[in-house]
Coordinates of C-alpha atoms in Angstrom, one line a residue:
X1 CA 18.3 0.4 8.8
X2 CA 16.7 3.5 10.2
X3 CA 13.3 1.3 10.7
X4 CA 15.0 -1.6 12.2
X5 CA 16.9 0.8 14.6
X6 CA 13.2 2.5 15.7
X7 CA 11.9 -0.5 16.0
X8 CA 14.4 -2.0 18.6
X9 CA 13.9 1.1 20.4
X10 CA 10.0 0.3 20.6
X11 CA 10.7 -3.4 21.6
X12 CA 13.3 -2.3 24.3
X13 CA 10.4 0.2 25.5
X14 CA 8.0 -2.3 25.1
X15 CA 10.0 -5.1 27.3
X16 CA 10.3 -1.7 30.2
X17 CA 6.6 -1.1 30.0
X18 CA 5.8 -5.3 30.7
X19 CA 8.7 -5.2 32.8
X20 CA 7.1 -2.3 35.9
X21 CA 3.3 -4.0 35.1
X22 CA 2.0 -1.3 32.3
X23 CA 1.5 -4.1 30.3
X24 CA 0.1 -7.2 31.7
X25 CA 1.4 -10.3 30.7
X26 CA -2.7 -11.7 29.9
X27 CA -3.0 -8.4 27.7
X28 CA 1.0 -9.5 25.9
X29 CA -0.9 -12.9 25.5
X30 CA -3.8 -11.2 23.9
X31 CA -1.9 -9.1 21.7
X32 CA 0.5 -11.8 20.4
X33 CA -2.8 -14.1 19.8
X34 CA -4.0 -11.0 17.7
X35 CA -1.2 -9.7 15.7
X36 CA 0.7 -12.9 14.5
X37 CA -1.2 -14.1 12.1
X38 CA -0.9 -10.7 11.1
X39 CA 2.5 -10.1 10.7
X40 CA 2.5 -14.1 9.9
X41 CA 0.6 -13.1 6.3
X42 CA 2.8 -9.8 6.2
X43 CA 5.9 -11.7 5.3
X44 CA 4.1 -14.1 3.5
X45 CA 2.7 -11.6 1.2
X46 CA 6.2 -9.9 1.5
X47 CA 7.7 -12.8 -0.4
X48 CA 5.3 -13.8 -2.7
X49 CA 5.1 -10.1 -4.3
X50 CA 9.1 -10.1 -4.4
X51 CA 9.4 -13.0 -6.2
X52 CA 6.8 -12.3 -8.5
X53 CA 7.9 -9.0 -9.3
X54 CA 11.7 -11.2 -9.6
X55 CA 9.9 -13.1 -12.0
X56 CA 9.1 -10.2 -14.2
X57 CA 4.8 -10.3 -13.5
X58 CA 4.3 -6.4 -12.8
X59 CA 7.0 -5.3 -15.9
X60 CA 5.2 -7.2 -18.0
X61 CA 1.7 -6.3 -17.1
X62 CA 3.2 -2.4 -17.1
X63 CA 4.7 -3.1 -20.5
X64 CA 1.5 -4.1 -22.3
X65 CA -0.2 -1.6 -20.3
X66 CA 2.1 1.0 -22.6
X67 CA 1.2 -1.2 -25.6
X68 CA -3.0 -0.9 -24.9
X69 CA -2.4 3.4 -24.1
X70 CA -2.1 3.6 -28.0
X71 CA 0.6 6.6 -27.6
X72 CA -2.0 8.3 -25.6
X73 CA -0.1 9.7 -22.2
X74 CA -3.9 9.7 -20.3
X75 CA -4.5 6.5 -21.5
X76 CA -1.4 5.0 -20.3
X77 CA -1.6 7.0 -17.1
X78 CA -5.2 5.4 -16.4
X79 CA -4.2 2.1 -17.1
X80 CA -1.3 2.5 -14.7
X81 CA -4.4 4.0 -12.2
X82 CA -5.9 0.9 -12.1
X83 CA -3.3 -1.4 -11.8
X84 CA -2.4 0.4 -8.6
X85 CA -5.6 0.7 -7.9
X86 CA -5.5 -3.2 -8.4
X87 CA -2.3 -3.9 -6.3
X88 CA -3.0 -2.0 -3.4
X89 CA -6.5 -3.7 -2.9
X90 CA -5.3 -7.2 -3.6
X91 CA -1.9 -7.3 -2.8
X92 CA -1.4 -4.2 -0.2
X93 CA -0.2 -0.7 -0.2
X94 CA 3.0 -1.9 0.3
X95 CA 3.5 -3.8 -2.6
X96 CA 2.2 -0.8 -4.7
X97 CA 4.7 2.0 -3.5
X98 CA 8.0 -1.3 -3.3
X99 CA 7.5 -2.6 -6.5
X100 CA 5.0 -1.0 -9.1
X101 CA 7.2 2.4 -8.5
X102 CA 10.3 1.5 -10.1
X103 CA 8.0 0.0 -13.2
X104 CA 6.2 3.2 -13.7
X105 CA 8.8 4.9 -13.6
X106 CA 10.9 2.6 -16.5
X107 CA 8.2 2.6 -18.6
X108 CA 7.1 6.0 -18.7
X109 CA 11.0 6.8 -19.2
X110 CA 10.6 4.6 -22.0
X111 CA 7.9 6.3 -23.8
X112 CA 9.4 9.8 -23.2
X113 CA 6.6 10.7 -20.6
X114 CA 7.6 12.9 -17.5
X115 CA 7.5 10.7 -14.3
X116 CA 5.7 13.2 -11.6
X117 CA 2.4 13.1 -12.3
X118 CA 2.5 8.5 -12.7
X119 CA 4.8 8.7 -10.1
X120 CA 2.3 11.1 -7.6
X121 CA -0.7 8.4 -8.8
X122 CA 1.5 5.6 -7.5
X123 CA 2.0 6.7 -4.0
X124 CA -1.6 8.5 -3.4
X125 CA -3.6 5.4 -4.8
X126 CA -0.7 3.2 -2.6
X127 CA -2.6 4.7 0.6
X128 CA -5.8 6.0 -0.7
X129 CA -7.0 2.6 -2.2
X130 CA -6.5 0.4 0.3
X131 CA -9.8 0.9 2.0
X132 CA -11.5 -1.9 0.1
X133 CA -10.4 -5.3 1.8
X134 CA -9.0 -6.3 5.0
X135 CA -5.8 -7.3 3.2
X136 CA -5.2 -3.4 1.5
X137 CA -3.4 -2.4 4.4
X138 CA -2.1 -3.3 7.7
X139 CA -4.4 -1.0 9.9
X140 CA -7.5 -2.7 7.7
X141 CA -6.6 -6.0 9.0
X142 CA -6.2 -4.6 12.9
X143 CA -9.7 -3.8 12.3
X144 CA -11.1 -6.8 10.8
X145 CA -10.1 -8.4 14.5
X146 CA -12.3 -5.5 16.1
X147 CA -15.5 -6.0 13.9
X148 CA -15.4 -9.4 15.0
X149 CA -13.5 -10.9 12.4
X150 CA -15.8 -9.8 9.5
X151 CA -15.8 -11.7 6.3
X152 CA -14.0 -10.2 3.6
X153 CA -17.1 -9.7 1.5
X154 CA -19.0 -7.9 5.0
X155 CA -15.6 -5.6 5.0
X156 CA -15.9 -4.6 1.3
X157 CA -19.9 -3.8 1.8
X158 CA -18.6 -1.5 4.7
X159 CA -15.7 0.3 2.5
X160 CA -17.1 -0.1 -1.4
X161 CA -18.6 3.9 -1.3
X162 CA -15.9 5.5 0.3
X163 CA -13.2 3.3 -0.9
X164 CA -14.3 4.7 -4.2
X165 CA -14.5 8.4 -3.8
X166 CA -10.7 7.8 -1.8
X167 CA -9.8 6.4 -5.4
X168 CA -11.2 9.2 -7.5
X169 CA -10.6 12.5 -5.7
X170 CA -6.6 12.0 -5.9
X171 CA -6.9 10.9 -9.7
X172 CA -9.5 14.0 -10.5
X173 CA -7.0 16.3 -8.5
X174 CA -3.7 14.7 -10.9
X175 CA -5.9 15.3 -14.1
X176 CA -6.5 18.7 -13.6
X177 CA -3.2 19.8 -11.8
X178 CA -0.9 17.8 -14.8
X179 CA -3.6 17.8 -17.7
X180 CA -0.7 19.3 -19.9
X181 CA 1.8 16.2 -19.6
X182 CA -1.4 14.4 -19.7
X183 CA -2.1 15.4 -23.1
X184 CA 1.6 14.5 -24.7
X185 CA 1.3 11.7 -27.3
X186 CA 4.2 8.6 -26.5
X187 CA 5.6 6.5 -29.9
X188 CA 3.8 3.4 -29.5
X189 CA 6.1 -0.4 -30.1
X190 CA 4.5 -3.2 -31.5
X191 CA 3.8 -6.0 -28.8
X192 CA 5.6 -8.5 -30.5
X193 CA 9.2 -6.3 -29.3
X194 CA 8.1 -5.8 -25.6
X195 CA 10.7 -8.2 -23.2
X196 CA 9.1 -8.8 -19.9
X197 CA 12.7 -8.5 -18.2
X198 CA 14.1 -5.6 -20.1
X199 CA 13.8 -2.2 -18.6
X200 CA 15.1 1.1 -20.3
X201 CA 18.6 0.4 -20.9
X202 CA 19.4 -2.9 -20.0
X203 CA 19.3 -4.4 -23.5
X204 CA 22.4 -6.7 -22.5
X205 CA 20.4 -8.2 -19.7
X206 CA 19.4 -11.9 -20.0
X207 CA 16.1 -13.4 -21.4
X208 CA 13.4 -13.9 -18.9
X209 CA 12.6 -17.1 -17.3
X210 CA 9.1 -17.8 -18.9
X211 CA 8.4 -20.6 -16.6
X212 CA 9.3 -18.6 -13.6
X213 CA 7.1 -15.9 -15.0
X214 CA 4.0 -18.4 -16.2
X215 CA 4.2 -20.1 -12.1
X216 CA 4.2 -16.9 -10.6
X217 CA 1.8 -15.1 -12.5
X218 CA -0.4 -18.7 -11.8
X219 CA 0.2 -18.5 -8.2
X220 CA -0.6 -14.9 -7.8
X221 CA -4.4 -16.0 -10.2
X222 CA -5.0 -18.1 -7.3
X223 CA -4.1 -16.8 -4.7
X224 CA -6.3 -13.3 -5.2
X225 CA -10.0 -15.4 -4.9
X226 CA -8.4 -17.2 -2.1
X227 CA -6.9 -14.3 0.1
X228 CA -10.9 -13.0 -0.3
X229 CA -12.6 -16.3 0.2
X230 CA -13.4 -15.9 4.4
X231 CA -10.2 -18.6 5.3
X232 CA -7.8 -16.8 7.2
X233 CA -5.5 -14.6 4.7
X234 CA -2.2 -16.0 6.2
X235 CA -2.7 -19.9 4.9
X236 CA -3.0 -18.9 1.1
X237 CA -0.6 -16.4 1.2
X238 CA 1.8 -19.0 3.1
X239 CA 1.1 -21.6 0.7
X240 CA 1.9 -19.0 -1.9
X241 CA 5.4 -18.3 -0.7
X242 CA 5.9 -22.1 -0.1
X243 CA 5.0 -23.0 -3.8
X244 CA 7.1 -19.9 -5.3
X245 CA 10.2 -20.6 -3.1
X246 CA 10.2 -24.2 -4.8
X247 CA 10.1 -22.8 -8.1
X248 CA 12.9 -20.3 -7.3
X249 CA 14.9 -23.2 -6.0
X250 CA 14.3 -25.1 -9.0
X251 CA 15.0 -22.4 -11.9
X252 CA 16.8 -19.4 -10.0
X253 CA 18.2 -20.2 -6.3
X254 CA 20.2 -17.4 -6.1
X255 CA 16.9 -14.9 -5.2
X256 CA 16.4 -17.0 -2.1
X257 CA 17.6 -14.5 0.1
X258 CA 17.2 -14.2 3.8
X259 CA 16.6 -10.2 3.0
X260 CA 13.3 -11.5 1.2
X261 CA 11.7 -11.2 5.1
X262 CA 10.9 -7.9 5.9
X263 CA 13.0 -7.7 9.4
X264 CA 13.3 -4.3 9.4
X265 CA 9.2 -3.9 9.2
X266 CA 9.0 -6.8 11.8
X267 CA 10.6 -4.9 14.1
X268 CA 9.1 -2.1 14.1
X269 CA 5.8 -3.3 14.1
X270 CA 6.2 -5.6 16.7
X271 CA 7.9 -3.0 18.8
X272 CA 4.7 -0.1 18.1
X273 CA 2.7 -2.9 19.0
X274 CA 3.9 -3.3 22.1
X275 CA 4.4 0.8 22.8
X276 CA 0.4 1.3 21.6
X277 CA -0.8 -1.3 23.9
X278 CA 0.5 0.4 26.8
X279 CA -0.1 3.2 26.0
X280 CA -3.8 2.1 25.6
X281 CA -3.3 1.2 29.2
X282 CA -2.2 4.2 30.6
X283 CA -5.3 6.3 29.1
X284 CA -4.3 7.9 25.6
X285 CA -7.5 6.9 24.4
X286 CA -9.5 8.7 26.7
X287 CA -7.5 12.2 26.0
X288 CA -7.6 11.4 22.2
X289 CA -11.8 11.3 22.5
X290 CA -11.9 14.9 23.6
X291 CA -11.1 15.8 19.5
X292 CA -12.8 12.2 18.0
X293 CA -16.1 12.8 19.1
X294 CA -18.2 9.7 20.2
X295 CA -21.7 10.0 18.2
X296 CA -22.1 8.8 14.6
X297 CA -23.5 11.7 13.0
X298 CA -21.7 13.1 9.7
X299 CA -19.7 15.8 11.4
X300 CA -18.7 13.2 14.5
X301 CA -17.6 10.7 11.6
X302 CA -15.5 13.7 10.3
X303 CA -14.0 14.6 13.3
X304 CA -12.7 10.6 14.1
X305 CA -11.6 10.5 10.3
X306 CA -9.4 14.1 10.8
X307 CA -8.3 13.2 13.7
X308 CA -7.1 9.6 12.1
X309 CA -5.5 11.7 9.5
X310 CA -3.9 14.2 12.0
X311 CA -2.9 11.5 13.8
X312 CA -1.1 9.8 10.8
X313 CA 0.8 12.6 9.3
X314 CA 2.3 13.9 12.8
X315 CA 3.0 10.3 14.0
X316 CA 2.3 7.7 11.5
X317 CA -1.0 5.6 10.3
X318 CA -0.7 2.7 12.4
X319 CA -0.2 3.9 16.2
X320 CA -2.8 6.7 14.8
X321 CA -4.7 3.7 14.6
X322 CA -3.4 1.8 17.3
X323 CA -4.3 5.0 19.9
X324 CA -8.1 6.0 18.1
X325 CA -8.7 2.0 17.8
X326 CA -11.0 1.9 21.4
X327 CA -12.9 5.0 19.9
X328 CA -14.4 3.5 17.2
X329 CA -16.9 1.1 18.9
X330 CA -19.4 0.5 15.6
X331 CA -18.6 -0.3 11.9
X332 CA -19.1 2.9 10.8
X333 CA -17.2 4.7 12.9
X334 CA -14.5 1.9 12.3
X335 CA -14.8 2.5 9.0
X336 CA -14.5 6.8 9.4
X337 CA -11.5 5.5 11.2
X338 CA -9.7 3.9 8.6
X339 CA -11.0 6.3 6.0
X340 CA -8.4 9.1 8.2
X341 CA -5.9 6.8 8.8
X342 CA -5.3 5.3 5.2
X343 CA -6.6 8.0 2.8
X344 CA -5.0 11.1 5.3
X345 CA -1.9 9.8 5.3
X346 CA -0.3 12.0 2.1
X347 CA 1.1 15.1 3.3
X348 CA 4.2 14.2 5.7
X349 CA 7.0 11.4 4.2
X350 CA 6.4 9.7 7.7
X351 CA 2.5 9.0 7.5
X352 CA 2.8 5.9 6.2
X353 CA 5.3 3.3 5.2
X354 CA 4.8 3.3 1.7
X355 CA 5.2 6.7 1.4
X356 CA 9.1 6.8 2.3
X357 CA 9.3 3.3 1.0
X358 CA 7.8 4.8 -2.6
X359 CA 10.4 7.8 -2.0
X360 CA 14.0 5.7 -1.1
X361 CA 12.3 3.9 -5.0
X362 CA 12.5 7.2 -6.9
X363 CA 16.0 8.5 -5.2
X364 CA 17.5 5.4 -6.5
X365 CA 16.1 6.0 -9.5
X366 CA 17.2 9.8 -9.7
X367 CA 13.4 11.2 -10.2
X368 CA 13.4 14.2 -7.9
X369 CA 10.3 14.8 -5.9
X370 CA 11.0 17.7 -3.0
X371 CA 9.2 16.8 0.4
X372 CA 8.2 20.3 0.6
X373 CA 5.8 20.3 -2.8
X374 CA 4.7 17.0 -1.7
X375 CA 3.7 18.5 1.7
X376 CA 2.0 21.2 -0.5
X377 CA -0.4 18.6 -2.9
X378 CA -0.7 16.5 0.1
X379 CA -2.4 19.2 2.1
X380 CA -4.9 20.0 -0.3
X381 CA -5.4 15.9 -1.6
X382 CA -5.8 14.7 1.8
X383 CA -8.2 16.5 3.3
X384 CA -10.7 16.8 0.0
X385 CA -10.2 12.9 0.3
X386 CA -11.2 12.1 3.4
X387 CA -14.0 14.5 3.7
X388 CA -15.3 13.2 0.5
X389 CA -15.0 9.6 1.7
X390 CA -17.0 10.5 4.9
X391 CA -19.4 12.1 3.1
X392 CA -19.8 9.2 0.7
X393 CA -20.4 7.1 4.2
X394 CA -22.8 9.0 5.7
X395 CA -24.7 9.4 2.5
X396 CA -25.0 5.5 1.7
X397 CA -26.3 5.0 5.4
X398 CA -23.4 2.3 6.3

């Protein structure tokens, strides 16, 4: 509610600035043009992982996950790495922090583990790994318009190095910091008793739908290569939601909700769209160089990445984005640009979405996590991250 009530502030601020002539009407046209499809593929993708995840897809891959760690707590936690590592690359950062949080958390309640250090990897590798492909995050798909619509496989060349080092400083910083818990041995279940639908608890709860589960596990198969394929990322994942909503109508009709759309995120993006672009009008870019630097050198790349990640954690990663966008005028310093403002993002709740998003998940689920020792991790995570990341650029001459 909070969200949607922000973003019908930014939309009524938005309407004043096209209203005295901030905003031109051809540069509204321009920005619609650009950012539908966008938000077009954002519910898409909003709905497709909802009613997978209804389905039972991401218990069920957690579930055997705990099954393959052997009782090992650092196997099971770097399973659980890369399957967020996964979900944020393929399916967004979004959809890591929504729905993989509460699963990590039920299963490592299940095999007696404590929750901080799976829940810490959840939330860093949320923002940290979606550097990789345009559709990883929101700001990666802004960009993708800037470069000139790059393919997806031209983005990932760009990203690979520093997408990786984003991936690994976080998880080297949580097996050092936590290598105690790390070390605690689980009781392992035999495969054979795992229910995809049955978290800790719920015994009583009904047998899963294993046609439900076997469509939506098939339609998320096909959509990954086709979201990656160069077509643009709002038709597959359009057809996705269009071929799951049958299948829901069919077995389970009740799901069909209107709250599957994400109104509250509509808003407020359409509304910071709107506020950024005029702002981009009235000259923030131009008093945001003076600490981004404009040369492509390795400390110039650091200063647009810090500033990103400044930018992100006093603000929040997209208008960070959104104000530093006319700044980065070549692929690498587009790509120092994203490194700040979706690896920096980790020290205030606000920085990104999926942060509080990953937070209002653990409340409900009474794991405690004080802001103020997140702050704390965050402040030495973020900036290792991103320097390491821009180092990782410079060195492999992007």
């Amino acid at each position: 509610m909070r969200l949607a009530i922000i973003g019908a502030v930014l939309l009524a601020a938005g309407a004043v600035a096209i209203a005295t002539g901030a905003l031109p009407f051809a540069d509204l046209a321009a920005l619609v043009d650009r950012v539908a499809p966008i938000l077009l593929f954002v519910v898409a993708m909003t709905v497709v992982t909802e009613l997978c995840s209804e389905a039972g897809v991401f218990l069920w891959t957690a579930r055997r996950l705990r099954y393959w760690g052997r009782g090992y707590s650092i196997l099971l936690w770097l399973f659980l790495a890369v399957f967020a590592t996964l979900s944020t690359v393929f399916l967004s950062l979004d959809t890591t922090a929504v729905l993989l949080t509460p699963v990590v958390v039920s299963v490592t309640r299940q095999a007696g583990l404590p929750a901080l250090p799976f829940a810490l990897t959840t939330v860093w590798l949320a923002n940290t790994a979606s550097l990789l492909l345009p559709i990883s995050n929101l700001t990666n798909l802004l960009a993708q318009h800037s470069l000139g619509g790059i393919t997806p496989g031209g983005f990932a060349g760009l990203m690979w190095a520093p997408s990786l080092a984003a991936v690994l400083v976080p998880l080297l910083f949580i097996g050092i910091v936590f290598r105690r818990d790390l070390r605690n041995r689980y009781s392992r279940i035999p495969l054979g008793r795992i229910r995809p639908d049955q978290p800790a608890g719920a015994e009583s709860r009904p047998a899963a739908d294993r046609i439900l589960l076997g469509c939506s596990a098939v339609v998320l198969v096909l959509l990954l290569p086709a979201l990656v394929s160069g077509i643009p990322v709002w038709i597959p994942a359009l057809a996705g939601a269009v071929v799951l909503g049958v299948v829901f109508a069919l077995r389970r009709r009740r799901v069909l909700k209107v709250s599957l759309i994400p109104w509250s995120l509509l808003l407020f993006a359409s509304g910071l769209f709107l506020v950024m672009e005029a702002a981009r009008h009235l000259g923030a870019p131009v008093l945001l160089s003076q600490l981004a630097g404009q040369g492509q050198g390795f400390m110039d790349l650091v200063r647009l990445a810090a500033t990103g990640a400044a930018g992100s954690n006093v603000l929040n990663n997209l208008p960070a984005y959104l104000l530093a966008e006319p700044l980065a005028g070549t692929p690498v310093r587009m790509a120092a640009l994203l490194i700040g403002v979706n690896a920096g993002p980790i020290i205030t709740p606000w920085a990104s979405l999926a942060t509080l998003l990953w937070h209002d998940r653990l409340m409900r689920m009474n794991v405690l996590i004080t802001w103020k020792g997140y702050a704390i991790f965050g402040l030495i995570v973020a900036p290792l991250t991103v320097f390491a990341a821009v180092a990782v650029l410079a060195a492999t001459g992007q």
